[in-house]
mmCIF file of C-alpha atoms in Angstrom:
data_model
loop_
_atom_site.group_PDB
_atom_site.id
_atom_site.type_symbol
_atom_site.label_atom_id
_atom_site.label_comp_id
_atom_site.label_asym_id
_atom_site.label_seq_id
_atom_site.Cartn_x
_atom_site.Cartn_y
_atom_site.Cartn_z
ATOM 1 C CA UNK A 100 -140.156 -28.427 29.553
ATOM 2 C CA UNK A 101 -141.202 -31.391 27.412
ATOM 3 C CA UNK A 102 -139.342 -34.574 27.770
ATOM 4 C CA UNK A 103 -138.293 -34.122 24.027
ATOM 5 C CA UNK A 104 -136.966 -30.625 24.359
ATOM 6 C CA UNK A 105 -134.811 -31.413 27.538
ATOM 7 C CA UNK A 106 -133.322 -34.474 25.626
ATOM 8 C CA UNK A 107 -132.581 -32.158 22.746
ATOM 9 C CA UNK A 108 -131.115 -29.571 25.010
ATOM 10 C CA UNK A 109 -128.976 -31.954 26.872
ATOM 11 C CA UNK A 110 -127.436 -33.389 23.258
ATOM 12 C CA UNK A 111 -126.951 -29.952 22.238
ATOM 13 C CA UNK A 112 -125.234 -30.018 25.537
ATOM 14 C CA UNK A 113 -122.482 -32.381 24.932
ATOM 15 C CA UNK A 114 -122.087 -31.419 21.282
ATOM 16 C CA UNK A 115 -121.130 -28.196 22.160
ATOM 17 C CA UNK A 116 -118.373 -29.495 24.789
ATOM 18 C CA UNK A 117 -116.980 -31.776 22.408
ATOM 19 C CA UNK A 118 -117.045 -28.524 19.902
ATOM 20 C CA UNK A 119 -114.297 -27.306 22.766
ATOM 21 C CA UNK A 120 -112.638 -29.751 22.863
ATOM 22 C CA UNK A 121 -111.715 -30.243 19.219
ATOM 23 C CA UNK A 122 -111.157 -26.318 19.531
ATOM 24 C CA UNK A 123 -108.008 -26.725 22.090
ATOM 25 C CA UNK A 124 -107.035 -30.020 20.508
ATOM 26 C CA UNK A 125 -106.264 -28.476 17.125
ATOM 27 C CA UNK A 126 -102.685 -28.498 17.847
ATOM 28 C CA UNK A 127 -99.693 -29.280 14.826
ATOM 29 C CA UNK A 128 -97.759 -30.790 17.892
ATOM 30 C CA UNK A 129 -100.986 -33.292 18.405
ATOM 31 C CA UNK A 130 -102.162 -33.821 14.991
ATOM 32 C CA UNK A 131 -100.468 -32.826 11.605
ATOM 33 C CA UNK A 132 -103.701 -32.377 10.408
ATOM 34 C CA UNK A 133 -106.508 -29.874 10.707
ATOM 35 C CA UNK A 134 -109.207 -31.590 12.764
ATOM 36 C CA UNK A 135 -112.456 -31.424 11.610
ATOM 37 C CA UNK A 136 -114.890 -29.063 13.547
ATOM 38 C CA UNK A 137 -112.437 -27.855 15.094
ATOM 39 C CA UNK A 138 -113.168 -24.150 14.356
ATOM 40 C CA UNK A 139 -116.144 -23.793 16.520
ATOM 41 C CA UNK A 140 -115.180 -23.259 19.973
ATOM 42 C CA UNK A 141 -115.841 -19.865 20.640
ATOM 43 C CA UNK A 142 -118.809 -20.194 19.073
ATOM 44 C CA UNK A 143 -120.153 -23.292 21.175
ATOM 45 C CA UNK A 144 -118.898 -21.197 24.618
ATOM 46 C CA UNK A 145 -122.541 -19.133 23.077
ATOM 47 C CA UNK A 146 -124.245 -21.794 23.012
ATOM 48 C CA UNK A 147 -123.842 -22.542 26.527
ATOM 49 C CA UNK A 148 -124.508 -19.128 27.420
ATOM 50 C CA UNK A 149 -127.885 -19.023 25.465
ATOM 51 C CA UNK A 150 -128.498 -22.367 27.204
ATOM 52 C CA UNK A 151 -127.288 -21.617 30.796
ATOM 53 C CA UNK A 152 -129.614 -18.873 31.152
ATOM 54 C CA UNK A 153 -133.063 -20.811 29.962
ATOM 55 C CA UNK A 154 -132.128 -23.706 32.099
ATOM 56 C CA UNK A 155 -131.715 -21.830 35.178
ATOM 57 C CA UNK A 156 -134.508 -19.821 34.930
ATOM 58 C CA UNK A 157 -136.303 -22.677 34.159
ATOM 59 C CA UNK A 158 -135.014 -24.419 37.192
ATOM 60 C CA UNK A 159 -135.768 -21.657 39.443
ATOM 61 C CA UNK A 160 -139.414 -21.567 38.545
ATOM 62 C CA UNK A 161 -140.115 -25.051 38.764
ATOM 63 C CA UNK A 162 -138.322 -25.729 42.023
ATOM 64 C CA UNK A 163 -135.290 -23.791 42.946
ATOM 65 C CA UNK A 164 -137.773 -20.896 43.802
ATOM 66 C CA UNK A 165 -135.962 -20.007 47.575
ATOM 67 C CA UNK A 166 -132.240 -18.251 47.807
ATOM 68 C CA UNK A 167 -131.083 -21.293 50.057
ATOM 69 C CA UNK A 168 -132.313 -23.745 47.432
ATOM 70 C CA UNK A 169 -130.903 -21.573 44.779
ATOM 71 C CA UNK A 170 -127.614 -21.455 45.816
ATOM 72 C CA UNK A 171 -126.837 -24.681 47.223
ATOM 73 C CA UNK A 172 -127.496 -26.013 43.448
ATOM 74 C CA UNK A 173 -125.647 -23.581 41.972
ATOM 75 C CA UNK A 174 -122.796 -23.583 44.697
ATOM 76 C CA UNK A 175 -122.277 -27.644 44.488
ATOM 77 C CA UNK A 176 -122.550 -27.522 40.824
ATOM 78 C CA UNK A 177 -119.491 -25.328 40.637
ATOM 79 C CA UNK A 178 -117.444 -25.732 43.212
ATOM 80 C CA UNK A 179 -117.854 -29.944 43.638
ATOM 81 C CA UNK A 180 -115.251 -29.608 40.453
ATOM 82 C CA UNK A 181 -113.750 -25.996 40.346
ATOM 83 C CA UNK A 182 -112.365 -27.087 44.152
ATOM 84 C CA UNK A 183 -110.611 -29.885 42.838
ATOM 85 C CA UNK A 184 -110.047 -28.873 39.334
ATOM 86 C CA UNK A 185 -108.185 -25.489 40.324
ATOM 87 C CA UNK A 186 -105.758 -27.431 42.857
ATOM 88 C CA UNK A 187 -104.717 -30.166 40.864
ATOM 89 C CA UNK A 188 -104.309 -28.199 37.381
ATOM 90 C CA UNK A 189 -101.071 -26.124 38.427
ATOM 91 C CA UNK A 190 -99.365 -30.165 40.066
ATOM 92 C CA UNK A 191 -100.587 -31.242 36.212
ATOM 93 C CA UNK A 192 -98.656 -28.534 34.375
ATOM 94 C CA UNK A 193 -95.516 -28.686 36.238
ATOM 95 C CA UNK A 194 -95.489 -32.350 35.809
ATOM 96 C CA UNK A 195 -96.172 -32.338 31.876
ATOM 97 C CA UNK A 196 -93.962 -29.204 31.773
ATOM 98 C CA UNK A 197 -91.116 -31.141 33.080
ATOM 99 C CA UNK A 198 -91.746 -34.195 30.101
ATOM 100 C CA UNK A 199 -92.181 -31.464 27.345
ATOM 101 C CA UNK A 200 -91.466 -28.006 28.073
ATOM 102 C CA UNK A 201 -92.346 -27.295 24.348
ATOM 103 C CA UNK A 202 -95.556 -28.266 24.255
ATOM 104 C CA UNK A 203 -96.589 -25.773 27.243
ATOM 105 C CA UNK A 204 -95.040 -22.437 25.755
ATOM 106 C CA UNK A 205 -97.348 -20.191 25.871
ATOM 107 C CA UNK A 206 -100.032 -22.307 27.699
ATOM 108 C CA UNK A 207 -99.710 -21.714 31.032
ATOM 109 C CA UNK A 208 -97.806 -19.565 33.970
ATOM 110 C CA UNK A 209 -96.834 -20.472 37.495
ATOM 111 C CA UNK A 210 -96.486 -17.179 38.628
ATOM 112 C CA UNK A 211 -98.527 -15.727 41.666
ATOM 113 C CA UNK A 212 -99.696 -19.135 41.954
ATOM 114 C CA UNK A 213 -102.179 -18.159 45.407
ATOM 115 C CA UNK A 214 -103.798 -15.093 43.594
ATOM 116 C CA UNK A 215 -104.517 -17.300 40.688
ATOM 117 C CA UNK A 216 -106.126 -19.989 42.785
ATOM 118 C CA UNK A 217 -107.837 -17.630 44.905
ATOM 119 C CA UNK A 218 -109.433 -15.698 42.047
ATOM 120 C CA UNK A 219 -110.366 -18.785 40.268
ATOM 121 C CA UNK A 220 -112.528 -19.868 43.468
ATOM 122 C CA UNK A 221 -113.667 -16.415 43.748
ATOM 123 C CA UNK A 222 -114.724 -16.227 40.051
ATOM 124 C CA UNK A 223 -112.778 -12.709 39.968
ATOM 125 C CA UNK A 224 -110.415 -13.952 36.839
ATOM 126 C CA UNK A 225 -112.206 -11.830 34.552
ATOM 127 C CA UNK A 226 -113.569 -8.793 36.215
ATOM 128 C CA UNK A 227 -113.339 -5.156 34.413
ATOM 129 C CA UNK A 228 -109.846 -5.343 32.037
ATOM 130 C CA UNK A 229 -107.998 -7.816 33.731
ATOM 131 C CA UNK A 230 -107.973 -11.831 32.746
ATOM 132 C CA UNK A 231 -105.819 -13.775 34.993
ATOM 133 C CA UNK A 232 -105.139 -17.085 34.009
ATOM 134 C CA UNK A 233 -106.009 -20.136 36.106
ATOM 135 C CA UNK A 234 -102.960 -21.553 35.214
ATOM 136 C CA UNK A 235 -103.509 -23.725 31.826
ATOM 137 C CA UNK A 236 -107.106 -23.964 32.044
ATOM 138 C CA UNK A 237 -108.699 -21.256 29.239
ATOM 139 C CA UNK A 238 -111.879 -22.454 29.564
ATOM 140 C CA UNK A 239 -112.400 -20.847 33.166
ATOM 141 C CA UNK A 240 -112.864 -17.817 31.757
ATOM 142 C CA UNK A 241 -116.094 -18.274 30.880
ATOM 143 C CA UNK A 242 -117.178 -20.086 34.467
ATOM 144 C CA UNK A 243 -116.225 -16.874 35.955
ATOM 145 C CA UNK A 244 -118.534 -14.888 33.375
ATOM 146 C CA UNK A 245 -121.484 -17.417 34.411
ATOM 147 C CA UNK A 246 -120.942 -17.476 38.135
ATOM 148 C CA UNK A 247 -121.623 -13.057 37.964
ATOM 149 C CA UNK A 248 -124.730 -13.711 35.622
ATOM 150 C CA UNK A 249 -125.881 -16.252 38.464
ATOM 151 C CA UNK A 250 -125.851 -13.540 41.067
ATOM 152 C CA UNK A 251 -127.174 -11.230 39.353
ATOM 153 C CA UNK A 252 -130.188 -13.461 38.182
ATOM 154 C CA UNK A 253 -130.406 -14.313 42.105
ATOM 155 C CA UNK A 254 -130.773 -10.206 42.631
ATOM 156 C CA UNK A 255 -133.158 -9.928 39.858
ATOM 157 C CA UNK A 256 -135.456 -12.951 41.404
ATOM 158 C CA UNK A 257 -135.232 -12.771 44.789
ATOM 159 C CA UNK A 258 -135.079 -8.929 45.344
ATOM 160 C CA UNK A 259 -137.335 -5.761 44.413
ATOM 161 C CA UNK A 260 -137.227 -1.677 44.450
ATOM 162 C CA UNK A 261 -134.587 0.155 45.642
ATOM 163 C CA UNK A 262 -132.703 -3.156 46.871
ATOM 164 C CA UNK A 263 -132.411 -5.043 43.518
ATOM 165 C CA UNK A 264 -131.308 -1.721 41.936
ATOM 166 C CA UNK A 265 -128.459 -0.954 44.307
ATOM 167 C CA UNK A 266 -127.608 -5.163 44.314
ATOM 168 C CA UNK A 267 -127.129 -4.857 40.455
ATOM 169 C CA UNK A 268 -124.889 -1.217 40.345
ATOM 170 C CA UNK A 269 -123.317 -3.016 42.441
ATOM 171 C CA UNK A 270 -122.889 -6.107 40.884
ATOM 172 C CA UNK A 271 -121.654 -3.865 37.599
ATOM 173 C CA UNK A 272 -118.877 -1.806 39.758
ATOM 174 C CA UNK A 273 -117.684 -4.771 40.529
ATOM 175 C CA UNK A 274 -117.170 -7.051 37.347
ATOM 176 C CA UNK A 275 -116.847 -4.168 35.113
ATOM 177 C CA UNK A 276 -117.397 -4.132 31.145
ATOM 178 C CA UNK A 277 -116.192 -7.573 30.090
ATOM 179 C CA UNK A 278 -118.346 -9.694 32.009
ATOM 180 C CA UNK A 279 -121.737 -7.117 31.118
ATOM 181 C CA UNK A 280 -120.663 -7.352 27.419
ATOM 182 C CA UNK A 281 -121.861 -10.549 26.944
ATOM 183 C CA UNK A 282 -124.378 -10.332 29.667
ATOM 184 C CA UNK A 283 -127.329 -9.341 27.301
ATOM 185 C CA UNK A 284 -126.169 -13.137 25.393
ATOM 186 C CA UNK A 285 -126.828 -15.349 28.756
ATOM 187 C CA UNK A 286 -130.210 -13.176 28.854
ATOM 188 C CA UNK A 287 -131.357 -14.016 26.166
ATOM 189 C CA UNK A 288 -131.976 -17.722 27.373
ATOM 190 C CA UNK A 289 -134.091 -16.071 30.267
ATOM 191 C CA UNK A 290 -135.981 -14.459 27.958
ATOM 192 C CA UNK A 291 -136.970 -17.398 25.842
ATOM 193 C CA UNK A 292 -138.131 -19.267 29.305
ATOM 194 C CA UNK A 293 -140.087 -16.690 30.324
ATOM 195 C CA UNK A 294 -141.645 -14.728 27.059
ATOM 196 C CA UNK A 295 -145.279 -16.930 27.009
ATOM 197 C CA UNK A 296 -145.496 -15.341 23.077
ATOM 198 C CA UNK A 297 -142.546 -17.879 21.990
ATOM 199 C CA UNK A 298 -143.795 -20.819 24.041
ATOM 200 C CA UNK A 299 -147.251 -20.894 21.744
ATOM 201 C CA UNK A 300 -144.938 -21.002 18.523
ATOM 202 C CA UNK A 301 -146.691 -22.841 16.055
ATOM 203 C CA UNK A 302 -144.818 -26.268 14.527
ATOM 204 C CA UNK A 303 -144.731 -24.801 10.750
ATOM 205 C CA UNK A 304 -142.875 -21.354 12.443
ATOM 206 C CA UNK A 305 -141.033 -23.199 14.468
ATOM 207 C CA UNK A 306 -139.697 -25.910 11.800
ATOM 208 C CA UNK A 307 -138.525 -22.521 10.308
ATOM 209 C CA UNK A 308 -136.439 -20.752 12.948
ATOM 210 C CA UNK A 309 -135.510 -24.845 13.299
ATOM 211 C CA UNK A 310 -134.083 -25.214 9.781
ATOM 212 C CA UNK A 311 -133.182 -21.252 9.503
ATOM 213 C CA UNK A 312 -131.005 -21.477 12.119
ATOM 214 C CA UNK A 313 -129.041 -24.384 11.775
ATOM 215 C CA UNK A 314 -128.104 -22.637 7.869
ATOM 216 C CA UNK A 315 -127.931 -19.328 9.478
ATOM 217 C CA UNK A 316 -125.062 -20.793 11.964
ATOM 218 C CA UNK A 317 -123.544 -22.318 9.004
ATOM 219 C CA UNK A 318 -123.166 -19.068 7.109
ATOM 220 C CA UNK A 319 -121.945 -17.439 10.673
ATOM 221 C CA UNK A 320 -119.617 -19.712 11.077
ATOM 222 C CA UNK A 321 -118.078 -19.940 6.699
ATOM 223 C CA UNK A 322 -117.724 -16.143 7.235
ATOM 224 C CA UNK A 323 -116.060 -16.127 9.955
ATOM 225 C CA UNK A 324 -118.333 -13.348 11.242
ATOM 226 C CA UNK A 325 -116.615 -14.221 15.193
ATOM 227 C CA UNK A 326 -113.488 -12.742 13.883
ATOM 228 C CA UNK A 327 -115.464 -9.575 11.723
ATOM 229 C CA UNK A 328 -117.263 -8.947 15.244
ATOM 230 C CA UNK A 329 -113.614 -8.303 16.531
ATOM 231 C CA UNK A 330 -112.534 -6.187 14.215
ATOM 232 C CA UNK A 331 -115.161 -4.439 14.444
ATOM 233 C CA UNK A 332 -114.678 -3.968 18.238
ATOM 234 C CA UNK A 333 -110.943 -3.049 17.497
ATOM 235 C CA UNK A 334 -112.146 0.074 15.170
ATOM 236 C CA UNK A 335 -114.800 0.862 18.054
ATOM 237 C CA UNK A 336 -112.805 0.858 21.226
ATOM 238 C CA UNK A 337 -109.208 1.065 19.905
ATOM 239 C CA UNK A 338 -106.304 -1.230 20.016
ATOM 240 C CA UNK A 339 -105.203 -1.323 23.798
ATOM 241 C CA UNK A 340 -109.191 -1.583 25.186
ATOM 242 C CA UNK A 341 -109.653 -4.129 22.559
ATOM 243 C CA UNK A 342 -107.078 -6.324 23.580
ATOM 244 C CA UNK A 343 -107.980 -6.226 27.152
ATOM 245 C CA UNK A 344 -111.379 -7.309 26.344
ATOM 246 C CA UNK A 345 -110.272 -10.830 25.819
ATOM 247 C CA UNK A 346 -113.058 -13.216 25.108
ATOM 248 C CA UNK A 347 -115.296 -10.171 25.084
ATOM 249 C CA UNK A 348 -114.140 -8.446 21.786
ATOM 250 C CA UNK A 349 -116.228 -10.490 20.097
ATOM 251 C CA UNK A 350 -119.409 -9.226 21.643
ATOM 252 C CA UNK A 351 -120.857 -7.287 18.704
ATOM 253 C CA UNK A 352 -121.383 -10.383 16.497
ATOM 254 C CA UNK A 353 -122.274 -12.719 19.773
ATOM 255 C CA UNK A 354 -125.324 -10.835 20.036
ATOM 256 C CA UNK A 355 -126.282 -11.831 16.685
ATOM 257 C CA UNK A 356 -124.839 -15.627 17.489
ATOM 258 C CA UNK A 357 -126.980 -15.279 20.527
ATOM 259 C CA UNK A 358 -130.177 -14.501 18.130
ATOM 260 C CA UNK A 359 -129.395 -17.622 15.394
ATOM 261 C CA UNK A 360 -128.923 -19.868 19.095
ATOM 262 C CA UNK A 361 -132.333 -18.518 20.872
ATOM 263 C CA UNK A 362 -134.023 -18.945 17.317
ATOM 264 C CA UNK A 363 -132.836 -22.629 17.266
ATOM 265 C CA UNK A 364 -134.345 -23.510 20.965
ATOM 266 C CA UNK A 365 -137.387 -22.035 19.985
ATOM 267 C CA UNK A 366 -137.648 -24.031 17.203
ATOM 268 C CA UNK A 367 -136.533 -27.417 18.433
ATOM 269 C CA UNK A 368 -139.356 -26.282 21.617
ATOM 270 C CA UNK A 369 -142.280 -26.359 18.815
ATOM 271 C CA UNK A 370 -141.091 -29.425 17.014
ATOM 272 C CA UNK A 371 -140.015 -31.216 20.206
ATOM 273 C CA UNK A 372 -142.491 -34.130 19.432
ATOM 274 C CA UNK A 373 -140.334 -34.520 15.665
ATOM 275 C CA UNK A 374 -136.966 -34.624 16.900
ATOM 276 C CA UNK A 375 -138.277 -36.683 20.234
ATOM 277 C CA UNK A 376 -138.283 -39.483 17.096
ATOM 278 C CA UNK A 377 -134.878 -39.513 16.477
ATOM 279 C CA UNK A 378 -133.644 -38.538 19.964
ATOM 280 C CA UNK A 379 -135.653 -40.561 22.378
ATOM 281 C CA UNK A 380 -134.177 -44.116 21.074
ATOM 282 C CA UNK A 381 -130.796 -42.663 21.878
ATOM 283 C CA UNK A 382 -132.023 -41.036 25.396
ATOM 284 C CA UNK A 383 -129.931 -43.294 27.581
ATOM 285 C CA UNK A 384 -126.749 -42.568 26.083
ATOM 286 C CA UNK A 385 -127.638 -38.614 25.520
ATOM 287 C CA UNK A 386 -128.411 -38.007 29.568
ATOM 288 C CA UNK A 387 -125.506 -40.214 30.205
ATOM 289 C CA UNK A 388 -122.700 -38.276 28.435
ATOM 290 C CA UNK A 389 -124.653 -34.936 29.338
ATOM 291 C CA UNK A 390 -123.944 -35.993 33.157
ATOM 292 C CA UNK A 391 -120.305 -35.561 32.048
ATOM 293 C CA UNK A 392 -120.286 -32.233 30.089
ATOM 294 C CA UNK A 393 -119.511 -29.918 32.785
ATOM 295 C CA UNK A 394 -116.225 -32.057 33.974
ATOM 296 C CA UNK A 395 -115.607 -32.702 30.145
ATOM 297 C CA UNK A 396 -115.686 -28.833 29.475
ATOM 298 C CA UNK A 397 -113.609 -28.146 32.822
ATOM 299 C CA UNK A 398 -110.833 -30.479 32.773
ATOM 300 C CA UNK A 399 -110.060 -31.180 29.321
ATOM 301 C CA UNK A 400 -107.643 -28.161 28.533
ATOM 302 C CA UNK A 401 -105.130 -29.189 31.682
ATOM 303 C CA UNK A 402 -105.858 -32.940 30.418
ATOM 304 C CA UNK A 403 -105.145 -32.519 27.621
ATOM 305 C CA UNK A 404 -101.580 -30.542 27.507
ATOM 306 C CA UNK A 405 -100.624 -33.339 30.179
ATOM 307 C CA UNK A 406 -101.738 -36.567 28.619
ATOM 308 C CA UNK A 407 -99.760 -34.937 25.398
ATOM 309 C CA UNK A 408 -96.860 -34.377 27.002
ATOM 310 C CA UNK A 409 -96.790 -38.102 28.996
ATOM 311 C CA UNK A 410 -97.867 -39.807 25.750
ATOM 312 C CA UNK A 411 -95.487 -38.431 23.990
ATOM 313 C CA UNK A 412 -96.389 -39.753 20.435
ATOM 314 C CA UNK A 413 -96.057 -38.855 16.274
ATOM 315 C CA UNK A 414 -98.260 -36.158 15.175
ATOM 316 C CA UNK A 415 -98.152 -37.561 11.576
ATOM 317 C CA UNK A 416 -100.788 -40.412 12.273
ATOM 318 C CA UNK A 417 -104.270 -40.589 14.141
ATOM 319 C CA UNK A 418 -102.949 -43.057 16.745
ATOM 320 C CA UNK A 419 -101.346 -40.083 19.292
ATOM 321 C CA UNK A 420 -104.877 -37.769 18.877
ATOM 322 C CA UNK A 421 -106.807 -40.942 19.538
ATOM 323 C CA UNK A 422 -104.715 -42.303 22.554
ATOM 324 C CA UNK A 423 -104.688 -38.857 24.065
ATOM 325 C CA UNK A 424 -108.439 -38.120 23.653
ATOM 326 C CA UNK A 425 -108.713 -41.812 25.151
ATOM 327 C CA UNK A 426 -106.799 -40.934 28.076
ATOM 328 C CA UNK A 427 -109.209 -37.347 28.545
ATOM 329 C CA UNK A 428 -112.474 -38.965 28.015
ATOM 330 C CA UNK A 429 -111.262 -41.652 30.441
ATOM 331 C CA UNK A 430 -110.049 -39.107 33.113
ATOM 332 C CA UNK A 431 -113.070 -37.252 32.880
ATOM 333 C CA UNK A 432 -115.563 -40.529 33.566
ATOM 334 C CA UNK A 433 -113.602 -41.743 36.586
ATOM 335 C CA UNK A 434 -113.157 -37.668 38.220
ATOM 336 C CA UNK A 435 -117.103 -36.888 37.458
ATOM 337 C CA UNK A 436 -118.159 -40.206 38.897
ATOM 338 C CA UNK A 437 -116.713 -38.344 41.921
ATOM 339 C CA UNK A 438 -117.594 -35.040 41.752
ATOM 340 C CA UNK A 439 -120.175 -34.454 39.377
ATOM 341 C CA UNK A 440 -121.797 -37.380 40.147
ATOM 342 C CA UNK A 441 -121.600 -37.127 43.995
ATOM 343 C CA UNK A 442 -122.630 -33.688 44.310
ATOM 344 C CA UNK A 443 -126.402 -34.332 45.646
ATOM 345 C CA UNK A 444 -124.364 -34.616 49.281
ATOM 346 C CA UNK A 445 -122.838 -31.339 49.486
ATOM 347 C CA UNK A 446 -125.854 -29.593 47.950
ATOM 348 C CA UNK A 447 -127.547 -30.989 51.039
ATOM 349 C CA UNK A 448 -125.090 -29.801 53.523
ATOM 350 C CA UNK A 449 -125.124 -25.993 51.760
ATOM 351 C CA UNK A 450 -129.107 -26.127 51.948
ATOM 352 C CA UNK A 451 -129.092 -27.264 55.567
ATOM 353 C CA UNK A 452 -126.470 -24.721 56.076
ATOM 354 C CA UNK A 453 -128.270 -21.973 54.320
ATOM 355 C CA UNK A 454 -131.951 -22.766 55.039
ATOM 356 C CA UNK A 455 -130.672 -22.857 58.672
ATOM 357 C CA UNK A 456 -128.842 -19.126 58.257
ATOM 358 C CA UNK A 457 -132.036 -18.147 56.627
ATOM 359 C CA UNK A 458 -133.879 -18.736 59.559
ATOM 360 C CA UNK A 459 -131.429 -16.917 62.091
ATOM 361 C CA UNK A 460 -131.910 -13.932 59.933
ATOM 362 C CA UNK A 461 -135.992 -14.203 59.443
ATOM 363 C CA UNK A 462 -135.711 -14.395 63.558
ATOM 364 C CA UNK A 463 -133.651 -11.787 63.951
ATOM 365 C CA UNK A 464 -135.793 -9.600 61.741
ATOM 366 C CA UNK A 465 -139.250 -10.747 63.632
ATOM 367 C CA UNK A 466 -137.024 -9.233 66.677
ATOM 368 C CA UNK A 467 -137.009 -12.793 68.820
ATOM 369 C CA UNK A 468 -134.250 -13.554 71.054
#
């Protein structure tokens, strides 16, 4: 991956969290007015998905090429946050529940508080028709849709034959249709990685799928097609099914959000030396606020219910969005410092761990004592 392409990736990145953000923060009780870009958020959850799946199959043929190495990167980069993140969210809603009940109707739930926590860290909130809450964090939903597409990437790479094939049936029986709906939208960053045919892309093609994509999201996005995909899923599978789908319902126009997002990366990837003009004054700042998009993404929702309900401010002017997304953007710098930043140390314990249960098994397989 060319220097250009990753800084381009990593701004797409950020823009995309701050797309979410805007999303949740769309609120009459925070703003009177209809923030702009604030209709995106679904939309920018594809984005990631597109992007999650050609950066880790990226990763894991440059370097992460063992299962120990694998999943001690993908292990810290989770749970270094989720850990933390899923404990202190249910403390944050009771507290900001307690200032202004109001605010958090219909936000979050404190009942079966363990089973909520424990699902969260075992990235089971979403499997087959159920979607249990971790507490007032929405986002999670789609953490627990990457975490499955990670394991079943790991089967796919580091398994063959009759193995990988019972590894992935298995994989299905467990997650169920939710999580596989939107499967094929995460693959289709794997496949841009690894088809050679769209990594010799010519610059005038790719300045096409560049440009074409960019109005093509524009047009997805004025038509609302996220919402047509729905209905669409409503007249397939019926009401009840539908609604249990949750954030999958909109699968049958993701697929073609997937397309307009994998078009984009392969055009940006063939004009990478273009953009690396704009982009590579600005690098610096990009990988800097990139660092932060994962805790941004994470923590904002819980943040962001709780710095509204301790602020406490008037709607009717910009000064109560401003101090609130002050006090998020704050709180997410000083908690990814920690864990974000930080999380080089317990990748290194999980590797030691797991390169050392590796070997245990490769002896016990040679048949020494």
């Amino acid at each position: 991956m060319s220097r250009e392409f990753s800084l381009y990736l990593d701004a797409v990145r950020f823009l995309a969290a701050l797309m979410v953000v805007f999303y949740h923060m769309n609120m009459r009780w925070l703003s009177t007015d209809i923030l702009p870009l604030s209709d995106h958020g679904h939309a920018a959850v594809m984005v990631f998905f597109v992007l999650s799946g050609y950066v880790i199959s990226y990763i894991h043929a440059r370097r992460e090429n063992t299962p120990a190495e694998y999943w001690a990167s993908r292990l810290s980069r989770f749970y270094s946050l989720a850990i933390p993140v899923v404990l202190v969210t249910p403390l944050l809603d009771l507290a900001g529940a307690a200032l202004r009940p109001d605010i958090y109707e219909g936000w979050t739930t404190h009942g079966l508080a363990p089973v909520r926590i424990a699902t969260s860290l075992a990235w089971l909130n979403e499997i087959w028709t159920i979607s249990i809450m971790s507490f007032s964090n929405t986002p999670y939903w789609s953490l627990c849709y990457e975490m499955w597409y990670y394991i079943m990437f790991a089967v796919c790479v580091f398994t063959a034959g009759r193995t990988r094939i019972l590894l992935l049936a298995g994989c299905a029986l467990v997650v169920g249709p939710k999580i596989l709906l939107l499967a094929p939208v995460w693959a289709m960053g794997v496949v841009l990685h690894r088809w050679q045919l769209l990594q010799r892309t010519s610059f005038a093609t790719g300045l096409a799928l560049f440009i074409g994509s960019l109005v093509a999201f524009g047009l997805f996005q004025h038509y609302r097609l996220t919402d047509l995909g729905s209905a669409w899923m409503r007249n397939l599978v019926g009401e009840a099914l539908h609604h249990q789908l949750t954030f999958s319902r909109f699968a049958l126009t993701d697929y073609l959000l997937g397309l307009i997002v994998a078009a984009n990366f392969v055009g940006a990837r063939a004009i990478a030396p273009v953009l690396g003009r704009v982009l590579l004054p600005l690098e610096r700042p990009i990988r800097w606020l990139a660092g932060y998009t994962f805790s941004l993404y994470l923590m904002h929702q819980p943040l962001l219910l709780f710095f509204g309900a301790l602020i406490d401010g008037d709607p009717r002017g910009p000064l109560y969005f401003i101090e609130v997304l002050g006090a998020i953007l704050v709180t997410v710098w000083l908690v990814g410092s920690v864990t974000e930043g930080r999380r080089h140390l317990l990748r290194a314990w999980l590797l030691a761990r797991l390169q050392s249960l590796q070997g245990v098994r490769w002896l016990a397989a040679k048949g020494v004592r």
